[in-house]
PDB file of C-alpha atoms in Angstrom:
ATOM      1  CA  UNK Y1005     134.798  51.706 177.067  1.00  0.00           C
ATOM      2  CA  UNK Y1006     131.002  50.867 177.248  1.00  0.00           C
ATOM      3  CA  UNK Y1007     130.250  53.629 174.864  1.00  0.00           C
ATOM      4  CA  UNK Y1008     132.896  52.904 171.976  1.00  0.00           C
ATOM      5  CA  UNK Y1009     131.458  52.159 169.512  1.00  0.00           C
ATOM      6  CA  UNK Y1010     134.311  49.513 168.437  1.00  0.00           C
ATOM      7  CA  UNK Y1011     136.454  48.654 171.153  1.00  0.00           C
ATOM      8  CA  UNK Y1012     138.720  46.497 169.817  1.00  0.00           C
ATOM      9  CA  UNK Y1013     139.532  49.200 166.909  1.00  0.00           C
ATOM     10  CA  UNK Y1014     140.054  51.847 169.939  1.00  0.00           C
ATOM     11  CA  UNK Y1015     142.329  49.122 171.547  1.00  0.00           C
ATOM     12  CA  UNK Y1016     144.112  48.559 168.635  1.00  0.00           C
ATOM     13  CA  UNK Y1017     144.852  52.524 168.222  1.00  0.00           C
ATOM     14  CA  UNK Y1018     145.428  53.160 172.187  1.00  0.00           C
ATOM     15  CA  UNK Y1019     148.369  50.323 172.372  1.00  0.00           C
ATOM     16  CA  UNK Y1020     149.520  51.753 168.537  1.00  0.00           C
ATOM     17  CA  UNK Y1021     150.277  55.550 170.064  1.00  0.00           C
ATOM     18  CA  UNK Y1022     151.778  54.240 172.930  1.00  0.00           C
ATOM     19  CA  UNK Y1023     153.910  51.971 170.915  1.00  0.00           C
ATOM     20  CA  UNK Y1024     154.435  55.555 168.318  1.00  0.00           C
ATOM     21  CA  UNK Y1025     155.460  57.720 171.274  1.00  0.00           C
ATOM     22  CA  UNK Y1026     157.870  54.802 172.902  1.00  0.00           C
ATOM     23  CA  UNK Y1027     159.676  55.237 169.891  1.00  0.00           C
ATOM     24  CA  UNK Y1028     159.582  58.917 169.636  1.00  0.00           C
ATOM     25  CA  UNK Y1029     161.095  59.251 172.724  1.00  0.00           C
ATOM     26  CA  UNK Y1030     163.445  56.670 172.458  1.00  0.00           C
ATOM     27  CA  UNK Y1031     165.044  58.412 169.018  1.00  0.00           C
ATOM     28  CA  UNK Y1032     165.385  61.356 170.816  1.00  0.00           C
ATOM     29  CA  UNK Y1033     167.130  59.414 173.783  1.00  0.00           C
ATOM     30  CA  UNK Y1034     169.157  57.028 172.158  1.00  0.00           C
ATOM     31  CA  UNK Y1035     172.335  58.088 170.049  1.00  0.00           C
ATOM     32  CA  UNK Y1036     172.821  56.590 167.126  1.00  0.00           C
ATOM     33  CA  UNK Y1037     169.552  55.228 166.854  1.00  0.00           C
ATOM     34  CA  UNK Y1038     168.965  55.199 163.359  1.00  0.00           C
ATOM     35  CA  UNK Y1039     172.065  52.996 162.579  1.00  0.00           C
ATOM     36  CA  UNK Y1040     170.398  51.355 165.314  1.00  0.00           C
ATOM     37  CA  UNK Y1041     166.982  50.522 163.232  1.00  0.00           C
ATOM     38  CA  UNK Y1042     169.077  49.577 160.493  1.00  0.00           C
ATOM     39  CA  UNK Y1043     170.703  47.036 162.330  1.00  0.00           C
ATOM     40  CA  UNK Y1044     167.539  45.774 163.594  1.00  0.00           C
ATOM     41  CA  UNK Y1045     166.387  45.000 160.221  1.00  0.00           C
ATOM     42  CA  UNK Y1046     168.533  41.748 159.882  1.00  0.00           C
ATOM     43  CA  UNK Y1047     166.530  40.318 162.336  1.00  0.00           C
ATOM     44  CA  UNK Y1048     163.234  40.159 161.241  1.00  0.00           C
ATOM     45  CA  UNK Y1049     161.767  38.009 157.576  1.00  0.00           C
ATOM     46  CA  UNK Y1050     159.134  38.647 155.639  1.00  0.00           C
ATOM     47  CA  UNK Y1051     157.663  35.618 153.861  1.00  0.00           C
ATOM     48  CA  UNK Y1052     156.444  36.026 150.193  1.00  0.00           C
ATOM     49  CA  UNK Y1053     152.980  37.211 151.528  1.00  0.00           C
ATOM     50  CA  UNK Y1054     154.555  40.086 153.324  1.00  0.00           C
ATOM     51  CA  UNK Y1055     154.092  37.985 156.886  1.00  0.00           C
ATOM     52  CA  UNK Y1056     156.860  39.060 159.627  1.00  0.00           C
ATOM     53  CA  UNK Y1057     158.572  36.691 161.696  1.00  0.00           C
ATOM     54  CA  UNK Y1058     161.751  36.955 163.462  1.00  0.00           C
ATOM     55  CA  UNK Y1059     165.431  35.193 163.382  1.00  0.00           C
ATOM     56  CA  UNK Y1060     166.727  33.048 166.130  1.00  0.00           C
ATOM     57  CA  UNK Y1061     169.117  35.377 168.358  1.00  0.00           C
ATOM     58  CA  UNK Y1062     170.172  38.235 169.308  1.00  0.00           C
ATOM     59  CA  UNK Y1063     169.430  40.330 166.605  1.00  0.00           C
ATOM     60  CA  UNK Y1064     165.748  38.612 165.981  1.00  0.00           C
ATOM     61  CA  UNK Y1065     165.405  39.373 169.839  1.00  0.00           C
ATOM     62  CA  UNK Y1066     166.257  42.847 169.255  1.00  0.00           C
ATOM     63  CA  UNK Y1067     163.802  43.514 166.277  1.00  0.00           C
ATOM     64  CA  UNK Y1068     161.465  42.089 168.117  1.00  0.00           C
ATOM     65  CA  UNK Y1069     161.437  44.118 171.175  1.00  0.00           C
ATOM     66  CA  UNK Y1070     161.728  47.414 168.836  1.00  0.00           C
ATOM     67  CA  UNK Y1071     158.321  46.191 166.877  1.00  0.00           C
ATOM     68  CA  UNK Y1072     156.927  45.836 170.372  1.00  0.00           C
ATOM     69  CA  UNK Y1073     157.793  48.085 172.460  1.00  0.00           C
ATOM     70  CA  UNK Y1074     158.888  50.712 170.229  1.00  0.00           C
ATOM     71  CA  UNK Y1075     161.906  51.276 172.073  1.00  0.00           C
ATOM     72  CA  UNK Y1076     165.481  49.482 173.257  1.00  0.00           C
ATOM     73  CA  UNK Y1077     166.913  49.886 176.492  1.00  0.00           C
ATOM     74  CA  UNK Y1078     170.046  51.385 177.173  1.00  0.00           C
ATOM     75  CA  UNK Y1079     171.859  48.371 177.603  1.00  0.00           C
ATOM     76  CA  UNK Y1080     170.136  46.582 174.490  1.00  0.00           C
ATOM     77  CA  UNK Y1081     171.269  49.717 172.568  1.00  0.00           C
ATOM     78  CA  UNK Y1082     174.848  49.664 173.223  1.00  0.00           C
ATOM     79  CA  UNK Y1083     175.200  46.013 172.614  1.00  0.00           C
ATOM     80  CA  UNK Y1084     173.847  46.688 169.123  1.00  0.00           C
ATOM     81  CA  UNK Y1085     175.836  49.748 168.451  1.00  0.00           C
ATOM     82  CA  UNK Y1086     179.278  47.949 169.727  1.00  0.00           C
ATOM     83  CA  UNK Y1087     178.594  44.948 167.219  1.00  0.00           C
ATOM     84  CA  UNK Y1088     178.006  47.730 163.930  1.00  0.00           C
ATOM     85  CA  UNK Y1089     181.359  49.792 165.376  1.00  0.00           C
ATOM     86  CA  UNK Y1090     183.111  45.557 165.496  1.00  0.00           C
ATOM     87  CA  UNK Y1091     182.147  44.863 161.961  1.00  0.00           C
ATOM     88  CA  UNK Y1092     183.255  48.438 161.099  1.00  0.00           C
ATOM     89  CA  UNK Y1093     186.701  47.540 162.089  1.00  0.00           C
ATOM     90  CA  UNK Y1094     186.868  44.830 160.764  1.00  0.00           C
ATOM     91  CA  UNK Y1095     185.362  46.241 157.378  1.00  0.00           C
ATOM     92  CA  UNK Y1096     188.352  49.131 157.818  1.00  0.00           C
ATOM     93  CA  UNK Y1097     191.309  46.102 158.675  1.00  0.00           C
ATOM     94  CA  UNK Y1098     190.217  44.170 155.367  1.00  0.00           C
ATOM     95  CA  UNK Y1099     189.961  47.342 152.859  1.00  0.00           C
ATOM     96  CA  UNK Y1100     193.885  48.349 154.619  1.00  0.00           C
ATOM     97  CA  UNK Y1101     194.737  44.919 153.899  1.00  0.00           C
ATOM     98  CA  UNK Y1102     193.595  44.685 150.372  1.00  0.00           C
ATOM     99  CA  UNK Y1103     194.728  48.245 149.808  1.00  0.00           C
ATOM    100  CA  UNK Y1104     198.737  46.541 151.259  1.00  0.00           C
ATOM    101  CA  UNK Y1105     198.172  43.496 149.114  1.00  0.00           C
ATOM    102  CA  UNK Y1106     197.099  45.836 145.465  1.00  0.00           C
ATOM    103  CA  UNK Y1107     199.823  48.093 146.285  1.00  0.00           C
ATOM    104  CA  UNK Y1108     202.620  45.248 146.033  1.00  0.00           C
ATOM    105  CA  UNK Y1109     201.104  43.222 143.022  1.00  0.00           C
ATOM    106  CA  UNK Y1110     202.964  43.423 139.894  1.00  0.00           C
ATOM    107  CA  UNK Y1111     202.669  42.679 135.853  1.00  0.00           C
ATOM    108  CA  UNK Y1112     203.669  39.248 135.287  1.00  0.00           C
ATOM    109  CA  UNK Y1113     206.003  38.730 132.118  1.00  0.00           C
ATOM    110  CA  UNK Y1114     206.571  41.122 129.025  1.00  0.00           C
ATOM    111  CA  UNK Y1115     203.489  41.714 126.173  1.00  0.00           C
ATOM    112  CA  UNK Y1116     203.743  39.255 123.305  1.00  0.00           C
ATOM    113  CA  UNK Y1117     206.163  36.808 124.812  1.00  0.00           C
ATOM    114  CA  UNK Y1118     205.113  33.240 126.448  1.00  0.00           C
ATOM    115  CA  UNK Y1119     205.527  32.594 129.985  1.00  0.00           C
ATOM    116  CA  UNK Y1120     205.404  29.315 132.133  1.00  0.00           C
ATOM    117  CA  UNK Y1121     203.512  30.062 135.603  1.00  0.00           C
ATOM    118  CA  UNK Y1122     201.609  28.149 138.362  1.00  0.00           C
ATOM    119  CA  UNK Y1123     197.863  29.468 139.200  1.00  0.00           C
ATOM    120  CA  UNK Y1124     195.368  29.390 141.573  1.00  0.00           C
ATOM    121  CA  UNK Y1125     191.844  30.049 140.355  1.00  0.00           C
ATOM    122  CA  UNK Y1126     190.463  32.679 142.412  1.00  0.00           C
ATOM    123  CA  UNK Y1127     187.271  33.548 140.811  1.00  0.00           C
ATOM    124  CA  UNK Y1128     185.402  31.775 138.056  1.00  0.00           C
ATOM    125  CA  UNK Y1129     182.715  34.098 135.981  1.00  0.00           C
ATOM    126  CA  UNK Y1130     180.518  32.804 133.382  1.00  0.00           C
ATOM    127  CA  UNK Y1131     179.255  34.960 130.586  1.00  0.00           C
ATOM    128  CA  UNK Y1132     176.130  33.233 128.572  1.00  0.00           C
ATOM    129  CA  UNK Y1133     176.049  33.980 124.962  1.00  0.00           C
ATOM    130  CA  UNK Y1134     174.242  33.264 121.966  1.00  0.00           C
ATOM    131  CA  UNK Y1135     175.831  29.974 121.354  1.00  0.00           C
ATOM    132  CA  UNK Y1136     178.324  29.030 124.310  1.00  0.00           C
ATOM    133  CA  UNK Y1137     179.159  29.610 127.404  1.00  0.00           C
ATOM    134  CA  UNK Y1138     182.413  31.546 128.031  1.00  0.00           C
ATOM    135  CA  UNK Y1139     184.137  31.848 131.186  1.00  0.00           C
ATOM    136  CA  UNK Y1140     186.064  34.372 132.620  1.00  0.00           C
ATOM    137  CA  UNK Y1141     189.340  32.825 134.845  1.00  0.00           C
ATOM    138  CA  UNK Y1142     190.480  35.014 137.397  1.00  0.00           C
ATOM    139  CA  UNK Y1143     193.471  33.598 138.621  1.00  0.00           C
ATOM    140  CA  UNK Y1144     196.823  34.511 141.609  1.00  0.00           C
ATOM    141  CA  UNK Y1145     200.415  33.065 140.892  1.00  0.00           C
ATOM    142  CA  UNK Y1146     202.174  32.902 144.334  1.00  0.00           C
ATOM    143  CA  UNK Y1147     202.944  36.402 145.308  1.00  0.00           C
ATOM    144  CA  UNK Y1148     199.163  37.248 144.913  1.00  0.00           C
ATOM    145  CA  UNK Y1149     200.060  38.598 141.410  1.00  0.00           C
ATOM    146  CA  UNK Y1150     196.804  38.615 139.061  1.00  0.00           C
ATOM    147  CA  UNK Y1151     196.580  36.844 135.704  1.00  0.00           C
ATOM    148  CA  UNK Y1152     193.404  36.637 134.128  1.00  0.00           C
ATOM    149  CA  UNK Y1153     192.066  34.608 131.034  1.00  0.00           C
ATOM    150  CA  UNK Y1154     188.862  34.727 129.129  1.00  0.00           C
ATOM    151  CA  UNK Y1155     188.086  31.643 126.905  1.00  0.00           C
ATOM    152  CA  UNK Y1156     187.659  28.142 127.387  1.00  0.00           C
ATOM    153  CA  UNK Y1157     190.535  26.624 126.825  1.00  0.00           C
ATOM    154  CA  UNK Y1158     190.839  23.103 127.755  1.00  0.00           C
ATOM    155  CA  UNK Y1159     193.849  23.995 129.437  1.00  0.00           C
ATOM    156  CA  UNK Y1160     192.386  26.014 131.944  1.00  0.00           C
ATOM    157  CA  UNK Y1161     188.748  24.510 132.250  1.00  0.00           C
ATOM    158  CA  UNK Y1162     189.549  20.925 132.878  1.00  0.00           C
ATOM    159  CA  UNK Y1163     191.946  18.754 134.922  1.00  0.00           C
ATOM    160  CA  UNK Y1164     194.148  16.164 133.717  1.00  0.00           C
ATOM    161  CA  UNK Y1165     191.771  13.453 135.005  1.00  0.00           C
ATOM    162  CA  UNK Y1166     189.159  15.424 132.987  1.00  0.00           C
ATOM    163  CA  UNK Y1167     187.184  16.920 136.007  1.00  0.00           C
ATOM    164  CA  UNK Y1168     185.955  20.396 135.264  1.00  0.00           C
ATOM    165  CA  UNK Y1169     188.415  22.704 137.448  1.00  0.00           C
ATOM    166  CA  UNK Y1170     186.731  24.903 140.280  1.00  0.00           C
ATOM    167  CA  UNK Y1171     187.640  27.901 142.644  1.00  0.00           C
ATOM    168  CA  UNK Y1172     190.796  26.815 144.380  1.00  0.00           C
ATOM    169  CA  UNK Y1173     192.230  24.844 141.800  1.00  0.00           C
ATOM    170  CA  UNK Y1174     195.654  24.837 140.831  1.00  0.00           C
ATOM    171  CA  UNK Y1175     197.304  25.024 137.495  1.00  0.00           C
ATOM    172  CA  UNK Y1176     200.758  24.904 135.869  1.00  0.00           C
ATOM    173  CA  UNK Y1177     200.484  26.396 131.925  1.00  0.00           C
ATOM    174  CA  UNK Y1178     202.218  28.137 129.502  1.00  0.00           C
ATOM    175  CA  UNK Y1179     200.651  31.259 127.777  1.00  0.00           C
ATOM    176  CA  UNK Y1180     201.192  34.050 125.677  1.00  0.00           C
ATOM    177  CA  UNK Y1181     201.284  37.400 127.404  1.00  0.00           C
ATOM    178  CA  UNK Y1182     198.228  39.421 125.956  1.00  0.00           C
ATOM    179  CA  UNK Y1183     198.150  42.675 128.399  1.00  0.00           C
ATOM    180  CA  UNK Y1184     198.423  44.069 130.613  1.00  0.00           C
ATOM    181  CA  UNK Y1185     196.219  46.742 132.127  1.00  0.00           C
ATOM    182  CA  UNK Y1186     194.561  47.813 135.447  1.00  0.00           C
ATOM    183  CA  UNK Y1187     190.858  47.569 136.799  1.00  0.00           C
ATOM    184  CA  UNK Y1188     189.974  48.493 140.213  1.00  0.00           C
ATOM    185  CA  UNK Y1189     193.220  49.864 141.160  1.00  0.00           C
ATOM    186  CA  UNK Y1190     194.634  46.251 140.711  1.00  0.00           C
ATOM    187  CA  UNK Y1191     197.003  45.483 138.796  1.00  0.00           C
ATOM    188  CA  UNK Y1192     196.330  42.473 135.804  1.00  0.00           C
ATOM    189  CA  UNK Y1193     198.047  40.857 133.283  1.00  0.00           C
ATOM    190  CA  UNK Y1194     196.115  39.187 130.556  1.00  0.00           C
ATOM    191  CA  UNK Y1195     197.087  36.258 129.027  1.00  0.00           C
ATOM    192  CA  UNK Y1196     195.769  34.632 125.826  1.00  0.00           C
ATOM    193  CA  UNK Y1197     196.460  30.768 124.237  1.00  0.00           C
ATOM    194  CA  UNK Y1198     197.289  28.989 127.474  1.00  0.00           C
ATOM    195  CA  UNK Y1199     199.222  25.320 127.012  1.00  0.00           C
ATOM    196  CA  UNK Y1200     199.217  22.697 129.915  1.00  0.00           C
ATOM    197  CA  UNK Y1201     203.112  22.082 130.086  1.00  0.00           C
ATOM    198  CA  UNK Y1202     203.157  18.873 128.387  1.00  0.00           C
ATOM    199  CA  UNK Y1203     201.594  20.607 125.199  1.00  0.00           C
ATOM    200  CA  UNK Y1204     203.802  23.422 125.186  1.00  0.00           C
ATOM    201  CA  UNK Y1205     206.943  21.136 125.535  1.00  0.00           C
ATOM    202  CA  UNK Y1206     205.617  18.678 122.921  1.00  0.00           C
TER     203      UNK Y1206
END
């Protein structure tokens, strides 16, 4: 060491290849060791200066022992790898489920003609233009059926205590049947000039 010329430079490079050929080693080792590294990478944040620090728990832990030691044991591994095949699962269960629920939705009423329904908002979408705002009402009657409206419509946007209505929300109206068409697979029925029930029966 006496006759480096920087030590702390050599140092820095000795621990770095050791740290390089952990890793090496451990790819060829470990199965799956790539989805592995991906994993890892939820655990660690970088600020808005490109500083790393590291999450609170397991998988913080686990990014952290790959940045410094290069390498995972065994046991480490498999831990990680059963929690990507868990979500996997569960990712596979919700996509059959969803496929189940598509498969049994349905057009609601007949093109042209008014129908009287009860809604839950399922998804509100808001689409800035030049001069207004207009939203987009994705809505579920009670057998999951999908009825969608694009306006703003008192109706729809605002309760009858005058409180602007949100995700969840429920809503009895009447409305004119517009179309009814298909996106994503799912089946949706448009509706156009929607009535609180009071309005359409006055």
């Amino acid at each position: 060491m006496s006759n480096i010329e920087h030590p702390a430079a050599w140092e820095a490079g000795r621990k770095r290849n050791i740290l390089m050929n952990a890793r090496k080693t451990w790819l060829a080792n470990t199965p799956r060791a790539l989805e592995i590294l991906d994993a890892a990478e939820a655990g660690r944040v970088y600020s808005d200066h490109g500083n790393l620090s590291y999450k609170e728990g397991f998988m913080g832990s686990m990014a952290q022992a790959l940045d410094t030691f290069g390498k995972l044991s065994p046991k480490q591994s498999e831990a990680i790898l059963k929690g990507i095949d868990a979500r996997a699962a569960k990712k596979a269960e919700w996509a059959s489920e969803k496929a189940v629920l598509n498969a049994n939705r349905a057009f609601v009423g007949t093109v042209g003609q008014k129908v009287t329904m009860t809604l839950t908002i399922a998804h509100i979408v808001a689409l800035d233009g030049i001069y207004c705002t207009t939203f987009i009402y994705i809505m579920e009657d009670a057998d999951k059926n999908v009825v969608v409206y694009k306006g703003n419509s008192s109706a729809i946007s605002w309760t009858p205590d005058g409180a602007v209505r949100v995700k969840g929300d429920s809503l009895t109206i009447t409305a004119t049947v517009k179309e009814h068409g298909v996106r994503d697979g799912v089946k949706q029925t448009v509706i156009q000039r929607p009535k609180v029930m009071e309005e359409a029966l006055g």
